[in-house]
């Protein structure tokens, strides 16, 4: 391994507005291996060889080709620096033209340089970074033209926790391998010997086979139930739910952050409805002196205890209302507990919470909907398997994958992302689906696309993990692969748009930048990330990847937003 410094010789630099046609030769460089042997296998020093640990300076005219011994021929863009004090992409590129590029050429296959000092950043951006109080060693940043050269790179090979940016790996891998029109199917079966009598009753079970649909909601299940009843079946004995497509996921919902009642901590399941969550609607009741609560779906006797006291004065409720609920254990089991007091000035509000397992939620919702549509269930709803002798009665098809990933990426839905990872693993490597199969499917997919996955760890596909790791360089490679794909528009449409929708709705709302960025955001207590595409005023599209892992990571959002504004202004 040796360093390469790329320099544009004075005589080769072209005046503004003119192009250079001189110097068509290529420069080739090869290095000795760590054992001191040449590439042909002979040992000893030879003229022209670069000594281990030394730096070779190679002069390359603008527009020429620099051919490295691995991975192959690479186009190098060399930009003449702007005048002193100016900022811009040209300045950023020139600032790193003398940096050590050999390691990154080998790692990612495009001309890239590792900036090791904040002094190399454009001055306007550097000032923003200095105010964050975060050391540069905590930042990985990569900016490049989509399908073109790298503009700026800081610590691009360092593995970091990407938080919810991990969802882009899951959604892109699934889109690439399964296609945008892929759908999930939830199916109802009956025994082939089953008969409906004149009263529309059936003595053998109704079987429901979960297909892992992450988008199945209350209304979707209602439509499926209506279709079944329209075929002459209204009165059931037992209902058997087959969730065997996925291996059981028995993680503690409170393990990640101690909030087992929050919807993002729900376990994925092959037979899941409403993502396993229930909506609680609150209204102030001044006569009774408390808050009334209703549930949607309106299931019978959900395990909810406690109440909210009604007070006067200013409203102090947080955006999520996390301080108003927790989960408690009792002899009857785990239940959602309402607590505290809240001013009537807050007015009516709602939030989602978990009140039970996926099995409990599906059984409660199915029973509520079946009876609401005029049916009865005389037996029990239980888990089991669809027998070989069963025949299909009805199918509920999900929206296409291309539409589902919009919810996952724009609104950073963790449970849907986990479910998609399981689906990908099952589709590629067979049932039952596991996180291990899904993680391997993602890594295999990226590797086939030429992405360097060194240092990568995919835990559950959502980013809701302390152990997930990617690199800024590898992420930029993936985005470049997306840019050249026929599925590019489908994927980019799934990303949040600056100042318009999703998790970027309240960021970069100025008219000059609104709508010009498509990003996936990522936020954990010690991680802040942004990854996506920027359309600049000059008509070019740039890839931006920013990963920050630090106790003060959340302080860097204004810095990253300044980077986006800087790119758009080019």
Coordinates of C-alpha atoms in Angstrom, one line a residue, residues 188-190 202 204-208 228 233 236-241 366 370 393:
X188 CA -57.9 -17.7 4.5
X189 CA -58.3 -21.5 4.2
X190 CA -61.0 -24.0 5.1
X202 CA -69.0 -24.1 9.8
X204 CA -64.3 -27.1 11.2
X205 CA -61.9 -24.2 11.8
X206 CA -61.2 -21.2 9.6
X207 CA -57.5 -21.0 9.0
X208 CA -55.7 -17.7 8.6
X228 CA -65.1 -14.2 3.5
X233 CA -69.6 -18.1 6.0
X236 CA -67.4 -20.0 13.0
X237 CA -66.2 -22.5 15.5
X238 CA -62.4 -22.1 16.0
X239 CA -60.1 -19.7 14.1
X240 CA -56.5 -21.0 13.7
X241 CA -53.8 -18.5 13.0
X366 CA -60.3 -10.1 14.3
X370 CA -66.0 -10.5 12.6
X393 CA -61.0 -19.4 0.5

